Coordinates of C-alpha atoms (C1' of nucleotides) in Angstrom, one line a residue:
Chain A
X1075 CA 18.5 -14.3 32.2
X1076 CA 19.6 -17.7 33.2
X1077 CA 16.5 -19.2 31.8
X1078 CA 17.6 -19.0 28.2
X1079 CA 19.3 -22.4 28.2
X1080 CA 19.8 -22.7 24.5
X1081 CA 20.6 -26.3 23.9
X1082 CA 22.5 -25.5 20.8
X1083 CA 26.1 -24.5 20.8
X1084 CA 26.2 -21.4 22.9
X1085 CA 26.7 -19.2 20.0
X1086 CA 24.6 -16.5 18.5
X1087 CA 22.0 -16.8 15.8
X1088 CA 23.2 -14.5 13.1
X1089 CA 26.5 -12.9 12.3
X1090 CA 26.6 -10.7 15.3
X1091 CA 28.9 -12.3 17.8
X1092 CA 28.7 -9.6 20.4
X1093 CA 32.0 -11.0 21.6
X1094 CA 32.3 -10.6 25.3
X1095 CA 35.1 -8.3 26.2
X1096 CA 36.8 -10.5 28.7
X1097 CA 39.7 -9.3 30.9
X1098 CA 43.0 -10.9 30.0
X1099 CA 43.3 -12.3 33.5
X1100 CA 40.0 -14.1 33.1
X1101 CA 41.0 -15.5 29.7
X1102 CA 44.2 -16.9 31.2
X1103 CA 42.2 -18.8 33.8
X1104 CA 39.5 -20.2 31.6
X1105 CA 41.7 -23.1 30.3
X1106 CA 42.3 -24.1 33.9
X1107 CA 38.6 -24.1 34.7
X1108 CA 38.1 -26.1 31.6
X1109 CA 40.6 -28.7 32.6
X1110 CA 39.0 -29.0 36.0
X1111 CA 35.6 -29.3 34.5
X1112 CA 36.6 -32.1 32.2
X1113 CA 38.0 -33.9 35.2
X1114 CA 34.8 -33.5 37.0
X1115 CA 32.8 -34.7 34.0
X1116 CA 34.9 -37.9 34.0
X1117 CA 34.0 -38.5 37.5
X1118 CA 30.3 -38.3 36.6
X1119 CA 29.5 -35.0 38.3
X1120 CA 26.6 -33.1 36.7
X1121 CA 26.9 -29.9 38.6
X1122 CA 29.5 -28.0 40.6
X1123 CA 29.4 -25.2 43.0
X1124 CA 31.7 -22.3 42.5
X1125 CA 33.4 -23.4 45.7
X1126 CA 34.1 -26.9 44.4
X1127 CA 35.2 -25.8 41.0
X1128 CA 37.4 -23.0 42.5
X1129 CA 39.1 -25.6 44.6
X1130 CA 39.7 -27.9 41.7
X1131 CA 41.2 -25.0 39.7
X1132 CA 43.2 -23.6 42.5
X1133 CA 41.6 -20.2 42.7
X1134 CA 39.4 -18.1 44.9
X1135 CA 35.7 -18.9 44.6
X1136 CA 34.7 -15.2 44.3
X1137 CA 37.2 -14.8 41.5
X1138 CA 35.8 -17.8 39.7
X1139 CA 32.2 -16.5 40.0
X1140 CA 33.2 -13.2 38.6
X1141 CA 35.1 -14.8 35.8
X1142 CA 32.2 -16.9 34.8
X1143 CA 29.8 -14.0 35.2
X1144 CA 31.7 -12.2 32.5
X1145 CA 30.8 -14.7 29.9
X1146 CA 27.1 -14.7 30.7
X1147 CA 25.4 -16.3 33.6
X1148 CA 25.3 -20.1 33.2
X1149 CA 24.8 -21.1 36.8
X1150 CA 21.8 -21.8 38.9
X1151 CA 21.5 -20.2 42.3
X1152 CA 21.2 -22.7 45.1
X1153 CA 22.5 -25.4 42.8
X1154 CA 25.7 -24.5 41.0
X1155 CA 26.9 -24.8 37.4
X1156 CA 26.0 -27.4 34.9
X1157 CA 29.2 -29.1 34.1
X1158 CA 28.5 -30.1 30.5
X1159 CA 27.0 -26.7 29.7
X1160 CA 29.9 -24.8 31.2
X1161 CA 32.3 -27.0 29.2
X1162 CA 30.6 -26.2 26.0
X1163 CA 30.4 -22.5 26.9
X1164 CA 34.1 -22.2 27.7
X1165 CA 35.2 -24.2 24.7
X1166 CA 33.1 -22.0 22.5
X1167 CA 34.6 -18.9 24.0
X1168 CA 38.1 -20.2 23.6
X1169 CA 37.3 -21.2 20.1
X1170 CA 38.3 -24.8 20.8
X1171 CA 35.3 -26.2 18.8
X1172 CA 37.2 -25.5 15.7
X1173 CA 39.9 -28.1 16.2
X1174 CA 42.6 -25.7 15.2
X1175 CA 45.5 -26.5 13.0
X1176 CA 48.9 -25.8 14.4
X1177 CA 52.3 -25.9 12.8
X1178 CA 55.6 -26.3 14.6
X1179 CA 58.9 -24.9 13.4
X1180 CA 62.2 -26.2 14.7
X1181 CA 62.5 -30.0 15.3
X1182 CA 65.3 -29.9 17.8
X1183 CA 65.4 -31.1 21.3
X1184 CA 62.3 -29.2 22.4
X1185 CA 60.5 -29.3 19.1
X1186 CA 60.7 -33.1 19.1
X1187 CA 59.0 -33.2 22.5
X1188 CA 56.3 -30.7 21.5
X1189 CA 55.6 -32.6 18.3
X1190 CA 54.8 -35.7 20.4
X1191 CA 53.1 -33.9 23.2
X1192 CA 49.8 -35.6 23.8
X1193 CA 48.3 -32.7 25.6
X1194 CA 47.9 -30.7 22.4
X1195 CA 45.7 -33.2 20.6
X1196 CA 43.6 -34.0 23.6
X1197 CA 42.7 -30.4 24.0
X1198 CA 41.5 -29.4 20.6
X1199 CA 44.7 -28.8 18.7
X1200 CA 46.1 -30.7 15.7
X1201 CA 49.7 -30.4 14.9
X1202 CA 49.4 -30.7 11.2
X1203 CA 52.9 -29.8 10.0
X1204 CA 56.5 -29.8 11.2
X1205 CA 59.2 -27.6 9.7
X1206 CA 62.9 -27.2 10.0
X1207 CA 65.6 -25.4 8.1
X1208 CA 68.1 -28.2 8.4
X1209 CA 67.9 -30.4 5.2
X1210 CA 69.1 -33.4 7.2
X1211 CA 66.0 -33.3 9.3
X1212 CA 63.6 -32.9 6.4
X1213 CA 61.8 -36.2 5.8
X1214 CA 62.3 -37.5 9.4
X1215 CA 59.0 -38.8 10.7
X1216 CA 57.9 -37.8 14.2
X1217 CA 54.7 -39.2 15.6
X1218 CA 53.6 -40.1 12.1
X1219 CA 54.3 -36.7 10.7
X1220 CA 57.1 -35.9 8.2
X1221 CA 59.3 -32.9 8.8
X1222 CA 59.2 -30.5 5.8
X1223 CA 61.5 -27.8 4.8
X1224 CA 60.7 -24.3 6.0
X1225 CA 60.6 -23.0 2.4
X1226 CA 57.4 -25.0 2.1
X1227 CA 55.8 -23.4 5.0
X1228 CA 54.0 -20.7 3.0
X1229 CA 52.4 -23.3 0.7
X1230 CA 51.4 -25.8 3.4
X1231 CA 50.0 -23.1 5.7
X1232 CA 47.7 -22.0 3.0
X1233 CA 46.6 -25.5 2.2
X1234 CA 45.9 -26.5 5.7
X1235 CA 44.5 -23.2 6.9
X1236 CA 47.1 -22.8 9.7
X1237 CA 46.6 -19.8 11.9
X1238 CA 48.8 -20.8 14.8
X1239 CA 52.5 -21.4 14.8
X1240 CA 54.9 -22.6 17.4
X1241 CA 58.5 -21.6 17.3
X1242 CA 61.0 -24.0 18.9
X1243 CA 64.1 -23.0 17.2
X1244 CA 67.4 -21.6 18.6
X1245 CA 67.1 -17.9 19.6
X1246 CA 69.0 -16.7 16.6
X1247 CA 66.5 -18.1 14.1
X1248 CA 63.4 -17.1 15.9
X1249 CA 62.8 -13.7 14.3
X1250 CA 63.4 -15.0 10.8
X1251 CA 60.9 -17.8 11.4
X1252 CA 58.4 -15.4 12.9
X1253 CA 58.7 -13.4 9.7
X1254 CA 58.0 -16.4 7.6
X1255 CA 55.0 -17.4 9.7
X1256 CA 53.5 -13.9 9.5
X1257 CA 54.1 -13.9 5.7
X1258 CA 52.2 -17.2 5.5
X1259 CA 49.2 -15.7 7.3
X1260 CA 49.8 -17.0 10.7
X1261 CA 48.2 -14.6 13.3
X1262 CA 49.1 -16.3 16.6
X1263 CA 52.6 -17.4 17.6
X1264 CA 53.7 -19.4 20.6
X1265 CA 57.4 -18.7 21.0
X1266 CA 59.7 -20.9 23.0
X1267 CA 62.9 -19.1 21.9
X1268 CA 64.4 -16.6 24.3
X1269 CA 64.2 -13.0 23.0
X1270 CA 61.7 -10.5 21.8
X1271 CA 59.9 -11.0 18.5
X1272 CA 58.8 -8.1 16.4
X1273 CA 55.6 -8.7 14.6
X1274 CA 52.7 -6.7 13.1
X1275 CA 50.1 -5.5 15.6
X1276 CA 47.5 -7.9 14.4
X1277 CA 49.6 -10.9 15.3
X1278 CA 49.5 -12.2 18.9
X1279 CA 52.6 -13.6 20.4
X1280 CA 52.9 -15.5 23.6
X1281 CA 56.3 -16.4 25.0
X1282 CA 57.3 -19.3 27.1
X1283 CA 60.9 -19.2 28.4
X1284 CA 61.7 -22.2 30.5
X1285 CA 64.9 -20.6 31.9
X1286 CA 62.9 -17.5 33.0
X1287 CA 60.6 -19.7 35.1
X1288 CA 63.6 -21.2 36.8
X1289 CA 65.1 -17.8 37.4
X1290 CA 62.0 -16.6 39.1
X1291 CA 62.1 -19.6 41.3
X1292 CA 65.7 -18.9 42.0
X1293 CA 64.8 -15.4 43.2
X1294 CA 62.4 -16.9 45.7
X1295 CA 65.0 -19.3 46.8
X1296 CA 67.4 -16.5 47.4
X1297 CA 64.7 -14.5 49.2
X1298 CA 63.8 -17.4 51.4
X1299 CA 67.4 -18.1 52.3
X1300 CA 67.8 -14.4 53.3
X1301 CA 64.8 -14.5 55.4
X1302 CA 65.6 -17.7 57.3
X1303 CA 69.1 -16.2 58.0
X1304 CA 67.3 -13.3 59.6
X1305 CA 66.2 -13.5 63.3
X1306 CA 62.6 -12.6 62.6
X1307 CA 62.5 -15.1 59.8
X1308 CA 58.8 -15.6 59.1
X1309 CA 58.1 -18.8 57.2
X1310 CA 57.5 -17.1 53.9
X1311 CA 53.9 -16.2 53.5
X1312 CA 54.7 -15.1 49.9
X1313 CA 52.3 -16.1 47.2
X1314 CA 53.1 -19.6 46.2
X1315 CA 51.3 -21.7 43.7
X1316 CA 51.0 -19.0 41.2
X1317 CA 50.0 -20.0 37.7
X1318 CA 52.2 -18.8 35.0
X1319 CA 49.7 -17.5 32.6
X1320 CA 49.7 -13.7 32.6
Chain B
X607 CA 74.5 -25.7 50.5
X608 CA 75.9 -22.5 51.8
X609 CA 72.7 -20.6 52.4
X610 CA 74.8 -18.2 54.2
X611 CA 74.4 -14.8 52.9
X612 CA 77.4 -13.0 51.9
X613 CA 77.3 -9.3 51.7
X614 CA 80.3 -9.1 49.5
X615 CA 78.6 -9.1 46.1
X616 CA 76.8 -6.0 44.9
X617 CA 74.6 -6.0 48.0
X618 CA 74.9 -3.4 50.7
X619 CA 78.1 -3.3 52.5
X620 CA 76.8 -3.7 56.0
X621 CA 75.4 -6.8 57.5
X622 CA 71.7 -6.1 56.8
X623 CA 70.6 -7.6 53.5
X624 CA 67.4 -5.5 53.5
X625 CA 66.3 -7.8 50.8
X626 CA 64.5 -5.5 48.4
X627 CA 60.8 -6.2 48.5
X628 CA 60.3 -6.3 44.8
X629 CA 56.9 -6.4 43.2
X630 CA 56.2 -9.8 41.6
X631 CA 55.7 -8.1 38.3
X632 CA 59.1 -6.7 38.4
X633 CA 60.7 -10.0 39.4
X634 CA 59.1 -11.6 36.4
X635 CA 60.7 -9.1 34.1
X636 CA 64.2 -9.1 35.5
X637 CA 65.2 -12.3 33.7
X638 CA 64.2 -10.7 30.4
X639 CA 66.3 -7.6 31.2
X640 CA 69.2 -9.9 32.1
X641 CA 69.0 -11.7 28.8
X642 CA 68.9 -8.4 26.9
X643 CA 71.9 -7.2 28.9
X644 CA 73.9 -10.3 28.1
X645 CA 73.2 -9.8 24.5
X646 CA 74.3 -6.2 24.7
X647 CA 77.4 -7.1 26.5
X648 CA 78.3 -9.6 23.7
X649 CA 78.1 -6.8 21.2
X650 CA 80.5 -4.8 23.2
X651 CA 78.2 -2.1 24.6
X652 CA 79.4 -0.6 27.9
X653 CA 76.3 1.4 28.8
X654 CA 72.6 1.4 27.8
X655 CA 69.9 3.9 28.1
X656 CA 66.6 2.9 29.6
X657 CA 65.1 3.5 26.2
X658 CA 67.5 1.1 24.6
X659 CA 67.3 -1.6 27.1
X660 CA 63.6 -1.3 27.2
X661 CA 63.4 -1.8 23.5
X662 CA 65.6 -4.8 23.7
X663 CA 63.5 -6.3 26.4
X664 CA 60.2 -5.4 24.8
X665 CA 58.8 -3.2 27.5
X666 CA 58.0 0.4 28.2
X667 CA 61.0 2.5 29.2
X668 CA 59.3 4.1 32.2
X669 CA 58.4 0.6 33.5
X670 CA 62.0 -0.5 33.1
X671 CA 63.3 2.5 35.0
X672 CA 60.9 2.0 37.8
X673 CA 61.8 -1.7 37.9
X674 CA 65.5 -1.0 38.1
X675 CA 64.9 1.8 40.7
X676 CA 63.4 -0.8 43.0
X677 CA 66.7 -2.6 43.3
X678 CA 68.7 0.5 44.0
X679 CA 69.9 3.1 41.6
X680 CA 72.6 1.8 39.4
X681 CA 72.3 4.2 36.5
X682 CA 74.0 7.5 35.7
X683 CA 71.9 10.4 34.7
X684 CA 72.7 11.7 31.3
X685 CA 74.6 8.5 30.4
X686 CA 72.6 5.4 31.2
X687 CA 73.2 2.1 32.9
X688 CA 76.5 0.3 33.2
X689 CA 75.9 -3.0 31.4
X690 CA 78.3 -5.1 33.4
X691 CA 77.3 -3.7 36.7
X692 CA 73.7 -4.1 36.0
X693 CA 74.2 -7.7 35.0
X694 CA 76.0 -8.4 38.3
X695 CA 73.3 -6.7 40.2
X696 CA 70.4 -8.6 38.6
X697 CA 72.2 -11.9 38.8
X698 CA 72.8 -11.3 42.5
X699 CA 69.2 -10.4 43.1
X700 CA 67.9 -13.4 41.3
X701 CA 70.4 -15.6 43.1
X702 CA 72.0 -16.8 39.9
X703 CA 75.5 -16.5 41.3
X704 CA 74.9 -19.7 43.2
X705 CA 74.8 -22.0 40.2
X706 CA 71.8 -23.7 41.6
X707 CA 71.3 -27.5 41.4
X708 CA 68.1 -28.7 39.8
X709 CA 66.6 -32.1 39.6
X710 CA 64.1 -33.3 37.0
X711 CA 61.4 -35.9 37.6
X712 CA 59.8 -37.7 34.7
X713 CA 62.0 -38.6 31.7
X714 CA 59.2 -38.9 29.1
X715 CA 58.8 -37.0 26.0
X716 CA 59.0 -33.6 27.5
X717 CA 61.4 -34.6 30.3
X718 CA 63.9 -35.8 27.7
X719 CA 63.9 -32.4 26.0
X720 CA 64.2 -30.5 29.3
X721 CA 67.1 -32.7 30.4
X722 CA 69.0 -31.7 27.2
X723 CA 67.9 -28.1 27.1
X724 CA 71.0 -26.0 26.8
X725 CA 69.2 -22.9 28.0
X726 CA 69.3 -24.1 31.6
X727 CA 73.0 -24.6 31.9
X728 CA 73.8 -21.3 30.1
X729 CA 71.8 -19.4 32.6
X730 CA 73.1 -20.5 35.9
X731 CA 71.3 -23.8 36.5
X732 CA 72.8 -27.3 36.6
X733 CA 70.5 -30.3 36.1
X734 CA 72.3 -32.6 38.5
X735 CA 69.8 -35.5 38.6
X736 CA 67.1 -37.2 36.6
X737 CA 64.4 -39.4 38.1
X738 CA 61.7 -41.6 36.9
X739 CA 59.4 -44.2 38.4
X740 CA 59.7 -46.6 35.5
X741 CA 62.4 -49.2 36.2
X742 CA 63.0 -49.6 32.4
X743 CA 64.1 -46.0 32.2
X744 CA 66.4 -46.1 35.2
X745 CA 70.0 -46.3 34.0
X746 CA 69.4 -44.7 30.7
X747 CA 71.9 -41.9 30.1
X748 CA 70.7 -38.5 28.8
X749 CA 73.2 -35.9 28.1
X750 CA 75.7 -37.8 30.1
X751 CA 73.4 -38.1 33.1
X752 CA 72.0 -41.4 34.3
X753 CA 68.3 -41.7 35.2
X754 CA 67.8 -42.8 38.7
X755 CA 64.8 -44.3 40.4
X756 CA 62.5 -41.9 42.2
X757 CA 63.0 -43.8 45.4
X758 CA 66.5 -42.5 45.5
X759 CA 65.4 -38.9 45.2
X760 CA 65.4 -38.2 48.9
X761 CA 69.0 -39.4 49.3
X762 CA 70.4 -37.7 46.2
X763 CA 68.6 -34.4 46.9
X764 CA 70.3 -34.3 50.3
X765 CA 73.7 -35.1 48.8
X766 CA 73.6 -32.6 46.1
X767 CA 71.8 -29.9 48.0
X768 CA 68.9 -29.7 45.5
X769 CA 66.3 -27.0 46.3
X770 CA 64.6 -26.8 42.9
X771 CA 62.7 -29.6 41.3
X772 CA 61.1 -29.8 37.9
X773 CA 58.1 -32.1 37.3
X774 CA 57.6 -33.4 33.8
X775 CA 55.5 -36.4 34.5
X776 CA 52.0 -37.3 33.4
X777 CA 49.3 -35.4 35.3
X778 CA 48.3 -38.4 37.4
X779 CA 51.7 -38.7 39.0
X780 CA 52.4 -35.0 39.5
X781 CA 51.0 -34.7 43.0
X782 CA 52.8 -37.8 44.3
X783 CA 56.0 -36.5 42.8
X784 CA 55.5 -33.1 44.4
X785 CA 55.0 -34.8 47.8
X786 CA 58.3 -36.7 47.3
X787 CA 60.1 -33.5 46.3
X788 CA 58.8 -31.6 49.3
X789 CA 59.7 -34.4 51.7
X790 CA 63.2 -34.3 50.2
X791 CA 63.5 -30.6 51.1
X792 CA 62.9 -29.1 47.8
X793 CA 61.3 -25.6 48.2
X794 CA 60.7 -24.5 44.6
X795 CA 58.9 -26.6 42.0
X796 CA 58.5 -25.9 38.3
X797 CA 55.5 -28.0 37.2
X798 CA 54.8 -28.9 33.6
X799 CA 52.0 -31.3 34.4
X800 CA 48.4 -30.0 34.0
X801 CA 46.6 -29.7 37.3
X802 CA 46.9 -28.0 40.6
X803 CA 49.5 -29.1 43.1
X804 CA 49.0 -28.9 46.8
X805 CA 52.1 -28.0 48.7
X806 CA 53.1 -26.5 52.0
X807 CA 53.0 -22.7 52.2
X808 CA 56.8 -22.4 52.2
X809 CA 57.1 -24.1 48.9
X810 CA 56.9 -22.1 45.7
X811 CA 55.3 -23.6 42.7
X812 CA 55.3 -22.2 39.2
X813 CA 53.3 -23.9 36.5
X814 CA 53.8 -24.1 32.8
X815 CA 51.0 -25.6 30.8
X816 CA 51.8 -25.7 27.1
X817 CA 48.2 -26.5 26.1
X818 CA 46.9 -23.5 28.1
X819 CA 49.2 -21.2 26.1
X820 CA 47.7 -22.5 22.9
X821 CA 44.2 -22.1 24.3
X822 CA 44.8 -18.5 25.1
X823 CA 46.0 -17.9 21.6
X824 CA 43.0 -19.8 20.3
X825 CA 40.8 -17.3 22.1
X826 CA 42.5 -14.4 20.4
X827 CA 42.1 -16.2 17.1
X828 CA 38.4 -16.6 17.8
X829 CA 38.1 -13.0 18.8
X830 CA 39.9 -11.7 15.8
X831 CA 37.8 -13.8 13.5
X832 CA 34.6 -12.4 15.1
X833 CA 35.9 -8.8 14.8
X834 CA 36.8 -9.1 11.1
X835 CA 33.3 -10.4 10.5
X836 CA 32.0 -7.2 11.9
X837 CA 31.6 -4.1 9.8
X838 CA 33.6 -1.9 12.1
X839 CA 36.3 -4.4 12.2
X840 CA 39.1 -2.8 14.2
X841 CA 42.5 -4.2 13.5
X842 CA 43.0 -5.8 16.8
X843 CA 44.5 -3.4 19.3
X844 CA 44.6 -6.1 21.8
X845 CA 47.8 -6.5 23.7
X846 CA 50.0 -8.6 21.6
X847 CA 53.6 -9.7 22.4
X848 CA 52.8 -10.3 26.0
X849 CA 55.3 -12.3 28.0
X850 CA 54.0 -15.3 29.8
X851 CA 55.5 -14.6 33.1
X852 CA 53.5 -11.7 34.4
Chain C
dC461 C1' 2.4 -23.1 50.0
dG462 C1' 5.8 -21.0 52.6
dC463 C1' 10.2 -21.2 54.8
dG464 C1' 14.9 -22.1 55.3
dA465 C1' 19.2 -23.6 53.3
dT466 C1' 22.1 -22.9 49.7
dT467 C1' 24.5 -20.7 46.0
dT468 C1' 25.0 -17.4 42.4
dG469 C1' 25.9 -12.7 40.8
dT470 C1' 27.7 -8.2 41.9
dG471 C1' 28.5 -3.5 44.2
dC472 C1' 32.3 -1.7 46.6
dA473 C1' 36.7 -0.8 48.5
dC474 C1' 41.4 -1.7 48.4
dG475 C1' 45.9 -2.5 46.6
dC476 C1' 49.0 -3.3 42.8
dC477 C1' 50.7 -2.0 38.5
dT478 C1' 51.3 1.0 34.7
dT479 C1' 52.0 5.3 32.5
dC480 C1' 52.8 10.2 32.2
dA481 C1' 55.3 14.1 33.1
dC482 C1' 58.9 16.5 35.1
dA483 C1' 62.5 17.8 38.4
dA484 C1' 67.2 16.5 39.6
dG485 C1' 71.6 15.2 38.2
dC486 C1' 75.4 14.3 35.0
dG487 C1' 78.7 15.1 31.2
dC488 C1' 80.2 17.6 27.4
dC489 C1' 81.2 21.6 24.7
dT490 C1' 82.3 26.1 24.2
Chain D
dA646 C1' 83.3 28.1 34.4
dG647 C1' 78.9 28.1 32.7
dG648 C1' 75.3 26.5 30.0
dC649 C1' 73.0 23.0 27.4
dG650 C1' 71.2 18.6 26.2
dC651 C1' 70.5 14.1 27.7
dT652 C1' 68.9 10.6 31.0
dT653 C1' 67.6 8.8 35.3
dG654 C1' 64.5 8.6 39.2
dT655 C1' 60.0 9.5 41.1
dG656 C1' 55.5 11.8 42.4
dA657 C1' 50.9 11.4 41.0
dA658 C1' 47.0 9.8 38.5
dG659 C1' 44.5 6.3 36.4
dG660 C1' 43.2 1.5 35.4
dC661 C1' 42.9 -3.1 36.4
dG662 C1' 42.3 -7.0 39.3
dT663 C1' 41.1 -9.1 43.7
dG664 C1' 38.3 -10.3 47.5
dC665 C1' 34.7 -9.3 50.8
dA666 C1' 30.1 -9.2 51.9
dC667 C1' 25.5 -9.3 50.8
dA668 C1' 21.1 -9.2 48.1
dA669 C1' 18.7 -12.0 44.8
dA670 C1' 17.3 -16.3 43.2
dT671 C1' 16.4 -21.2 43.4
dC672 C1' 15.5 -25.8 45.4
dG673 C1' 13.8 -29.1 48.7
dC674 C1' 10.9 -30.2 52.5
dG675 C1' 7.4 -30.2 55.7

DNA sequence: CGCGATTTGTGCACGCCTTCACAAGCGCCT
DNA sequence: AGGCGCTTGTGAAGGCGTGCACAAATCGCG
C-alpha cells in the first residue's frame, strides 16, 4: 500500500475524490503538523519519525500516527515520513493548493491587524478584498488594498470567486454581515465578533473570541489559586498547553 | 494580589471551596453562556429557560442543563434560571470578579489591535502593561498606555500582580518571551504566535492561531467542493457553527 | 542472505462528552 | 386544596477520541 508513491499531486485520477472521512479532531491538528513540517523542511530534513514530528507539533506520537494513517499511509516503517511528500499530502487534503481568496469585513481595530497579518499570505490565503460599512473608511488603503463599501461585496465576491469571509465587525453588525456574505455565495466564515451567527446548514462557521480565551485562562487561575490555598495543594497537573482548535 | 479565597460570593457558605471539578468542555462554554446572559439582562429578562439560553448560546439545551448542573443547581423547576444569579455564579466560577491584570508582549500589527480591543476591558480584564523588545517602540502610547521594554517585564509584573500574559510577537521570539513571562511569575499565557511553547507544568497555555482557523475552513471548502462534484452530493451535514474553544 | 534495530500502522480498552428520555419539583389556575 | 403544565436535573446509552502495546514491515550491516 505504501508503495504507490505517485509523484504527482496526491490526488485522484478522475472525478472520484473518495474524500477521506477525517475526524474533526484530526483535521484541527493537521495545520499544526503542516507548520512543523515546513519548519523541518527549512532545516533540510528529508524524513521525520512520528516521534520527532509529534514533539515538534506538541502532541502524542501515537495520536500523530493515527491521524496520518487516516489520510492514507505515507510513511515508511523503520524510516519515518518523507517530509516533502507529507507536506504535499496535507496541503492537498486541506485544499491549500488552491491559494484561496478571502475577504475581510470590518476594518476597525482588529480588522486592520488581520488585513496586514503576514501569516495568512504565507500559508496559502490571499486577502483579496476589504469591506466596511463606514463611508469614511472606504478608499483607505491597507497593505496596498483599498477598502470598499460593503454594498459592493456581492459583486466583488462573484468577480474574485471568494468562498471564505472573515468578520471583524462589532458584535451588533455581525449577523447582518454574515447574511450579506452568505447571499454573496460565501460558504465558510471566520467570525471574530462575539455572539452566535445563524447561517444556512451548508455554510461553515468558526468562531474566535479573544475574550473567551482569556476567561478560560482566568478560570484556571482561579482554580490554581484555590488549590494552593488548600493544604493538599498539588501543583496543578491539569492539562496545560492545550491548543485551541476544537 | 489577594489570592485569598473568600467564601462570601456565591460559593458555599462554609470554608471548603470544594472547587467544582468542571469538565474542560463545560468550562469552554461558560463564557458563551455568560455573554448570552448579559445580553438577556440588558433586555430586561429576569429568568431564562434552558431552552432559551441554549438557543442564545448556540448549544443543545440538554448540554446546557448538564453544564449548569455541574456548578450547583441554580435553576427553578417550572420557571427557569434567574439571570442575575446565574451571571454572578458563572463570573465567580470563572474568577472574573477579580478584574484580572493582563500584560501584552509584542506591539506589532496584531498586538496593536489587541491592546485596543474593547472586548477585554468589558469582560473583566485590564490590560495594564505593554512590552516590546524593539527600543523604537518603547515609549509609544497605545490607548493611553505606554509601551515598556521587555527587560522591565519582571519588575512591572511583580508590581502589578500580573498572572496572565498575552504573546503577540513573531514566532521566533515567542519561546523566549514565554520564558520571561514564566520567570516573572505569570501562570497563564495566551499565545497568538504559531508554534509550540514549552512551559513548566503549572503554567497554562492557550493558543490561538488565526491561520489554522482558516486552514480548517479551507478543508471544509475542499470537502464541500468534492461532495458537490459527486452524484449523490449530500448538502453537507457536517457540523457547522462550531465554536473554537472546545 | 539473514538478523537485529527501528519505526509505522492498528486492535483494543478506557474515559470523556453528548444526547435522549424521564422522574422530580415548582407554580399557577380553578 | 388539588391538579395540570412546564422546566429542571439526571440516569443511562451511545459515540468519539486518546493512548497503550504490539505485530508487521523496512533498512542497514555483517
